[in-house]
């Protein structure tokens, strides 16, 4: 649980929490994180050659709530998002947002989540600012949603995708449900 505001501007290049190299070498974040209404400001990540980039790089079955990311500056490879790079299997992300700019040099780039997979639920969340991806699946909120749910969420800001499947809210949604949401 976060107990005060944090300014990361002097921290430099952040190492994402949770990682994935391959199916035998993964270290996902599987716990619960409550931002408790406090803000994390100036999260800077400059890893355009690294996949699974965000405050959390790779999560499985995690609960992330009440997180306020402000003025992020994130550059990553595939699966890049402001809050989570890849949310894999039964994650809950609620009452959270990211502002600033997110850029991905591979597939799956989103302002909040790069890719949400297998029963991930995103509710009451948003992303503002610019999102750009050089690969496929670029979205203002989520790059790709696969078998996931997005409810009461939105994205604003410019979204630029150089590959296939670019959208203001979600770049590509497969077998997913999106309700009460907009870009």
PDB file of C-alpha atoms in Angstrom:
ATOM      1  CA  UNK A   1       0.000   0.000   0.000  1.00  0.00           C
ATOM      2  CA  UNK A   2       1.328   3.427  -0.924  1.00  0.00           C
ATOM      3  CA  UNK A   3       1.438   5.770   2.076  1.00  0.00           C
ATOM      4  CA  UNK A   4       2.574   9.045   0.462  1.00  0.00           C
ATOM      5  CA  UNK A   5       3.127  10.744  -2.884  1.00  0.00           C
ATOM      6  CA  UNK A   6       6.308   9.733  -4.717  1.00  0.00           C
ATOM      7  CA  UNK A   7       8.249  11.830  -7.245  1.00  0.00           C
ATOM      8  CA  UNK A   8      10.570   9.615  -9.313  1.00  0.00           C
ATOM      9  CA  UNK A   9      12.120  12.377 -11.460  1.00  0.00           C
ATOM     10  CA  UNK A  10      15.525  12.027  -9.810  1.00  0.00           C
ATOM     11  CA  UNK A  11      15.383   8.218  -9.787  1.00  0.00           C
ATOM     12  CA  UNK A  12      16.240   7.797 -13.483  1.00  0.00           C
ATOM     13  CA  UNK A  13      15.455   4.697 -15.532  1.00  0.00           C
ATOM     14  CA  UNK A  14      12.932   2.578 -13.603  1.00  0.00           C
ATOM     15  CA  UNK A  15      13.207  -1.230 -13.635  1.00  0.00           C
ATOM     16  CA  UNK A  16       9.679  -2.625 -14.095  1.00  0.00           C
ATOM     17  CA  UNK A  17       8.220  -4.738 -11.279  1.00  0.00           C
ATOM     18  CA  UNK A  18       7.704  -8.285 -12.605  1.00  0.00           C
ATOM     19  CA  UNK A  19       9.530  -9.733 -15.587  1.00  0.00           C
ATOM     20  CA  UNK A  20       9.208 -12.344 -18.311  1.00  0.00           C
ATOM     21  CA  UNK A  21      12.056 -13.662 -20.443  1.00  0.00           C
ATOM     22  CA  UNK A  22      10.541 -16.983 -21.536  1.00  0.00           C
ATOM     23  CA  UNK A  23       8.180 -19.635 -20.133  1.00  0.00           C
ATOM     24  CA  UNK A  24      10.909 -21.056 -17.897  1.00  0.00           C
ATOM     25  CA  UNK A  25      12.328 -17.692 -16.840  1.00  0.00           C
ATOM     26  CA  UNK A  26       9.534 -15.495 -15.519  1.00  0.00           C
ATOM     27  CA  UNK A  27       9.079 -13.528 -12.349  1.00  0.00           C
ATOM     28  CA  UNK A  28       5.571 -12.003 -12.446  1.00  0.00           C
ATOM     29  CA  UNK A  29       4.105  -9.623  -9.914  1.00  0.00           C
ATOM     30  CA  UNK A  30       1.300 -11.711  -8.367  1.00  0.00           C
ATOM     31  CA  UNK A  31       0.379  -9.668  -5.322  1.00  0.00           C
ATOM     32  CA  UNK A  32      -1.805  -6.713  -4.509  1.00  0.00           C
ATOM     33  CA  UNK A  33      -0.816  -3.056  -4.836  1.00  0.00           C
ATOM     34  CA  UNK A  34      -3.014  -0.252  -3.523  1.00  0.00           C
ATOM     35  CA  UNK A  35      -1.998   3.278  -4.496  1.00  0.00           C
ATOM     36  CA  UNK A  36      -4.291   4.475  -1.705  1.00  0.00           C
ATOM     37  CA  UNK A  37      -5.097   7.712  -3.567  1.00  0.00           C
ATOM     38  CA  UNK A  38      -1.500   8.946  -3.570  1.00  0.00           C
ATOM     39  CA  UNK A  39       0.334   9.782  -6.797  1.00  0.00           C
ATOM     40  CA  UNK A  40       3.506   8.515  -8.406  1.00  0.00           C
ATOM     41  CA  UNK A  41       4.923  11.342 -10.516  1.00  0.00           C
ATOM     42  CA  UNK A  42       7.520  11.342 -13.333  1.00  0.00           C
ATOM     43  CA  UNK A  43       7.995   7.618 -13.810  1.00  0.00           C
ATOM     44  CA  UNK A  44      10.738   7.460 -16.451  1.00  0.00           C
ATOM     45  CA  UNK A  45      11.576   4.280 -18.351  1.00  0.00           C
ATOM     46  CA  UNK A  46      13.922   4.369 -21.349  1.00  0.00           C
ATOM     47  CA  UNK A  47      14.202   0.732 -22.484  1.00  0.00           C
ATOM     48  CA  UNK A  48      13.177   0.632 -26.159  1.00  0.00           C
ATOM     49  CA  UNK A  49      14.914  -2.738 -26.598  1.00  0.00           C
ATOM     50  CA  UNK A  50      13.188  -4.334 -23.562  1.00  0.00           C
ATOM     51  CA  UNK A  51       9.799  -6.105 -23.617  1.00  0.00           C
ATOM     52  CA  UNK A  52       7.240  -6.020 -20.762  1.00  0.00           C
ATOM     53  CA  UNK A  53       7.673  -2.404 -19.696  1.00  0.00           C
ATOM     54  CA  UNK A  54       5.590  -0.251 -17.346  1.00  0.00           C
ATOM     55  CA  UNK A  55       5.489   0.462 -13.630  1.00  0.00           C
ATOM     56  CA  UNK A  56       4.684  -3.269 -13.584  1.00  0.00           C
ATOM     57  CA  UNK A  57       6.281  -5.143 -16.464  1.00  0.00           C
ATOM     58  CA  UNK A  58       4.522  -8.504 -16.161  1.00  0.00           C
ATOM     59  CA  UNK A  59       1.670  -9.480 -13.825  1.00  0.00           C
ATOM     60  CA  UNK A  60      -0.266 -12.706 -13.209  1.00  0.00           C
ATOM     61  CA  UNK A  61      -3.379 -12.775 -11.045  1.00  0.00           C
ATOM     62  CA  UNK A  62      -2.466  -9.425  -9.486  1.00  0.00           C
ATOM     63  CA  UNK A  63      -4.770  -6.797  -8.009  1.00  0.00           C
ATOM     64  CA  UNK A  64      -3.726  -3.217  -8.764  1.00  0.00           C
ATOM     65  CA  UNK A  65      -6.003  -0.456  -7.521  1.00  0.00           C
ATOM     66  CA  UNK A  66      -6.170   3.263  -6.790  1.00  0.00           C
ATOM     67  CA  UNK A  67      -2.915   3.990  -8.649  1.00  0.00           C
ATOM     68  CA  UNK A  68      -2.336   7.548  -9.924  1.00  0.00           C
ATOM     69  CA  UNK A  69       0.594   7.723 -12.372  1.00  0.00           C
ATOM     70  CA  UNK A  70       1.220  11.308 -13.425  1.00  0.00           C
ATOM     71  CA  UNK A  71       3.464  12.661 -16.176  1.00  0.00           C
ATOM     72  CA  UNK A  72       5.042   9.330 -17.178  1.00  0.00           C
ATOM     73  CA  UNK A  73       7.685   9.152 -19.905  1.00  0.00           C
ATOM     74  CA  UNK A  74       7.943   5.530 -20.984  1.00  0.00           C
ATOM     75  CA  UNK A  75       9.770   3.921 -23.916  1.00  0.00           C
ATOM     76  CA  UNK A  76       9.735   0.139 -24.201  1.00  0.00           C
ATOM     77  CA  UNK A  77       9.648  -2.719 -26.691  1.00  0.00           C
ATOM     78  CA  UNK A  78       6.726  -5.142 -27.049  1.00  0.00           C
ATOM     79  CA  UNK A  79       4.076  -5.161 -24.304  1.00  0.00           C
ATOM     80  CA  UNK A  80       4.533  -1.603 -23.061  1.00  0.00           C
ATOM     81  CA  UNK A  81       2.019   0.347 -20.980  1.00  0.00           C
ATOM     82  CA  UNK A  82       2.013   3.185 -18.478  1.00  0.00           C
ATOM     83  CA  UNK A  83       0.850   1.000 -15.583  1.00  0.00           C
ATOM     84  CA  UNK A  84       1.325  -2.596 -16.816  1.00  0.00           C
ATOM     85  CA  UNK A  85       3.192  -3.997 -19.819  1.00  0.00           C
ATOM     86  CA  UNK A  86       1.439  -7.386 -19.824  1.00  0.00           C
ATOM     87  CA  UNK A  87      -1.433  -8.323 -17.525  1.00  0.00           C
ATOM     88  CA  UNK A  88      -1.582 -12.106 -17.936  1.00  0.00           C
ATOM     89  CA  UNK A  89      -4.442 -14.186 -16.519  1.00  0.00           C
ATOM     90  CA  UNK A  90      -7.029 -13.001 -13.996  1.00  0.00           C
ATOM     91  CA  UNK A  91      -5.649  -9.582 -13.077  1.00  0.00           C
ATOM     92  CA  UNK A  92      -7.841  -6.862 -11.586  1.00  0.00           C
ATOM     93  CA  UNK A  93      -6.955  -3.250 -12.399  1.00  0.00           C
ATOM     94  CA  UNK A  94      -9.355  -0.699 -10.950  1.00  0.00           C
ATOM     95  CA  UNK A  95      -9.608   3.015 -10.108  1.00  0.00           C
ATOM     96  CA  UNK A  96      -6.223   3.708 -11.729  1.00  0.00           C
ATOM     97  CA  UNK A  97      -4.857   6.097 -14.335  1.00  0.00           C
ATOM     98  CA  UNK A  98      -1.745   7.167 -16.226  1.00  0.00           C
ATOM     99  CA  UNK A  99      -0.983  10.565 -17.766  1.00  0.00           C
ATOM    100  CA  UNK A 100       1.995  11.482 -19.929  1.00  0.00           C
ATOM    101  CA  UNK A 101       3.508   9.684 -22.909  1.00  0.00           C
ATOM    102  CA  UNK A 102       4.010   6.020 -23.708  1.00  0.00           C
ATOM    103  CA  UNK A 103       5.953   4.707 -26.699  1.00  0.00           C
ATOM    104  CA  UNK A 104       6.437   1.085 -27.742  1.00  0.00           C
ATOM    105  CA  UNK A 105       8.927  -0.124 -30.349  1.00  0.00           C
ATOM    106  CA  UNK A 106       7.169  -3.481 -30.753  1.00  0.00           C
ATOM    107  CA  UNK A 107       3.640  -4.901 -30.613  1.00  0.00           C
ATOM    108  CA  UNK A 108       1.118  -4.200 -27.834  1.00  0.00           C
ATOM    109  CA  UNK A 109       1.403  -0.588 -26.683  1.00  0.00           C
ATOM    110  CA  UNK A 110      -1.221   1.078 -24.473  1.00  0.00           C
ATOM    111  CA  UNK A 111      -1.500   4.214 -22.383  1.00  0.00           C
ATOM    112  CA  UNK A 112      -2.454   2.143 -19.314  1.00  0.00           C
ATOM    113  CA  UNK A 113      -1.853  -1.521 -20.274  1.00  0.00           C
ATOM    114  CA  UNK A 114       0.099  -2.915 -23.221  1.00  0.00           C
ATOM    115  CA  UNK A 115      -1.787  -6.233 -23.393  1.00  0.00           C
ATOM    116  CA  UNK A 116      -4.570  -7.564 -21.129  1.00  0.00           C
ATOM    117  CA  UNK A 117      -4.978 -11.336 -21.454  1.00  0.00           C
ATOM    118  CA  UNK A 118      -7.262 -14.066 -20.115  1.00  0.00           C
ATOM    119  CA  UNK A 119      -9.861 -12.743 -17.706  1.00  0.00           C
ATOM    120  CA  UNK A 120      -8.092  -9.496 -16.857  1.00  0.00           C
ATOM    121  CA  UNK A 121     -10.631  -6.913 -15.647  1.00  0.00           C
ATOM    122  CA  UNK A 122     -10.013  -3.181 -16.066  1.00  0.00           C
ATOM    123  CA  UNK A 123     -12.596  -0.912 -14.408  1.00  0.00           C
ATOM    124  CA  UNK A 124     -12.973   2.796 -13.589  1.00  0.00           C
ATOM    125  CA  UNK A 125      -9.588   3.586 -15.135  1.00  0.00           C
ATOM    126  CA  UNK A 126      -8.185   5.927 -17.768  1.00  0.00           C
ATOM    127  CA  UNK A 127      -5.142   7.130 -19.689  1.00  0.00           C
ATOM    128  CA  UNK A 128      -4.413  10.578 -21.090  1.00  0.00           C
ATOM    129  CA  UNK A 129      -1.528  11.851 -23.152  1.00  0.00           C
ATOM    130  CA  UNK A 130       0.152  10.505 -26.250  1.00  0.00           C
ATOM    131  CA  UNK A 131       0.573   6.837 -27.118  1.00  0.00           C
ATOM    132  CA  UNK A 132       2.684   5.675 -30.068  1.00  0.00           C
ATOM    133  CA  UNK A 133       3.600   2.213 -31.259  1.00  0.00           C
ATOM    134  CA  UNK A 134       5.811   1.095 -34.117  1.00  0.00           C
ATOM    135  CA  UNK A 135       4.345  -2.423 -34.179  1.00  0.00           C
ATOM    136  CA  UNK A 136       0.816  -3.826 -34.221  1.00  0.00           C
ATOM    137  CA  UNK A 137      -1.868  -3.313 -31.541  1.00  0.00           C
ATOM    138  CA  UNK A 138      -1.634   0.268 -30.268  1.00  0.00           C
ATOM    139  CA  UNK A 139      -4.416   1.758 -28.129  1.00  0.00           C
ATOM    140  CA  UNK A 140      -5.027   4.816 -25.994  1.00  0.00           C
ATOM    141  CA  UNK A 141      -5.951   2.647 -22.992  1.00  0.00           C
ATOM    142  CA  UNK A 142      -4.969  -0.930 -23.964  1.00  0.00           C
ATOM    143  CA  UNK A 143      -2.969  -2.213 -26.930  1.00  0.00           C
ATOM    144  CA  UNK A 144      -4.729  -5.583 -27.073  1.00  0.00           C
ATOM    145  CA  UNK A 145      -7.489  -7.059 -24.914  1.00  0.00           C
ATOM    146  CA  UNK A 146      -7.857 -10.843 -25.240  1.00  0.00           C
ATOM    147  CA  UNK A 147     -10.634 -12.598 -23.320  1.00  0.00           C
ATOM    148  CA  UNK A 148     -10.762  -9.644 -20.934  1.00  0.00           C
ATOM    149  CA  UNK A 149     -13.230  -7.016 -19.695  1.00  0.00           C
ATOM    150  CA  UNK A 150     -13.009  -3.211 -19.788  1.00  0.00           C
ATOM    151  CA  UNK A 151     -15.726  -1.239 -17.965  1.00  0.00           C
ATOM    152  CA  UNK A 152     -16.274   2.454 -17.126  1.00  0.00           C
ATOM    153  CA  UNK A 153     -12.907   3.459 -18.583  1.00  0.00           C
ATOM    154  CA  UNK A 154     -11.614   5.925 -21.152  1.00  0.00           C
ATOM    155  CA  UNK A 155      -8.617   7.317 -23.013  1.00  0.00           C
ATOM    156  CA  UNK A 156      -7.887  10.785 -24.358  1.00  0.00           C
ATOM    157  CA  UNK A 157      -4.921  12.062 -26.295  1.00  0.00           C
ATOM    158  CA  UNK A 158      -3.246  11.320 -29.583  1.00  0.00           C
ATOM    159  CA  UNK A 159      -2.743   7.673 -30.545  1.00  0.00           C
ATOM    160  CA  UNK A 160      -0.353   6.812 -33.379  1.00  0.00           C
ATOM    161  CA  UNK A 161       0.275   3.293 -34.606  1.00  0.00           C
ATOM    162  CA  UNK A 162       2.596   2.356 -37.456  1.00  0.00           C
ATOM    163  CA  UNK A 163       1.387  -1.258 -37.656  1.00  0.00           C
ATOM    164  CA  UNK A 164      -2.024  -2.880 -37.843  1.00  0.00           C
ATOM    165  CA  UNK A 165      -4.826  -2.464 -35.293  1.00  0.00           C
ATOM    166  CA  UNK A 166      -4.664   1.038 -33.826  1.00  0.00           C
ATOM    167  CA  UNK A 167      -7.523   2.464 -31.765  1.00  0.00           C
ATOM    168  CA  UNK A 168      -8.346   5.384 -29.531  1.00  0.00           C
ATOM    169  CA  UNK A 169      -9.425   3.109 -26.667  1.00  0.00           C
ATOM    170  CA  UNK A 170      -8.158  -0.375 -27.621  1.00  0.00           C
ATOM    171  CA  UNK A 171      -5.976  -1.343 -30.558  1.00  0.00           C
ATOM    172  CA  UNK A 172      -7.493  -4.822 -30.873  1.00  0.00           C
ATOM    173  CA  UNK A 173     -10.122  -6.647 -28.822  1.00  0.00           C
ATOM    174  CA  UNK A 174     -10.547 -10.412 -29.268  1.00  0.00           C
ATOM    175  CA  UNK A 175     -13.251 -12.281 -27.313  1.00  0.00           C
ATOM    176  CA  UNK A 176     -13.445  -9.330 -24.887  1.00  0.00           C
ATOM    177  CA  UNK A 177     -16.264  -7.238 -23.438  1.00  0.00           C
ATOM    178  CA  UNK A 178     -16.072  -3.430 -23.406  1.00  0.00           C
ATOM    179  CA  UNK A 179     -18.889  -1.437 -21.737  1.00  0.00           C
ATOM    180  CA  UNK A 180     -19.502   2.179 -20.703  1.00  0.00           C
ATOM    181  CA  UNK A 181     -16.122   3.230 -22.081  1.00  0.00           C
ATOM    182  CA  UNK A 182     -14.923   5.789 -24.618  1.00  0.00           C
ATOM    183  CA  UNK A 183     -12.031   7.518 -26.350  1.00  0.00           C
TER     184      UNK A 183
END
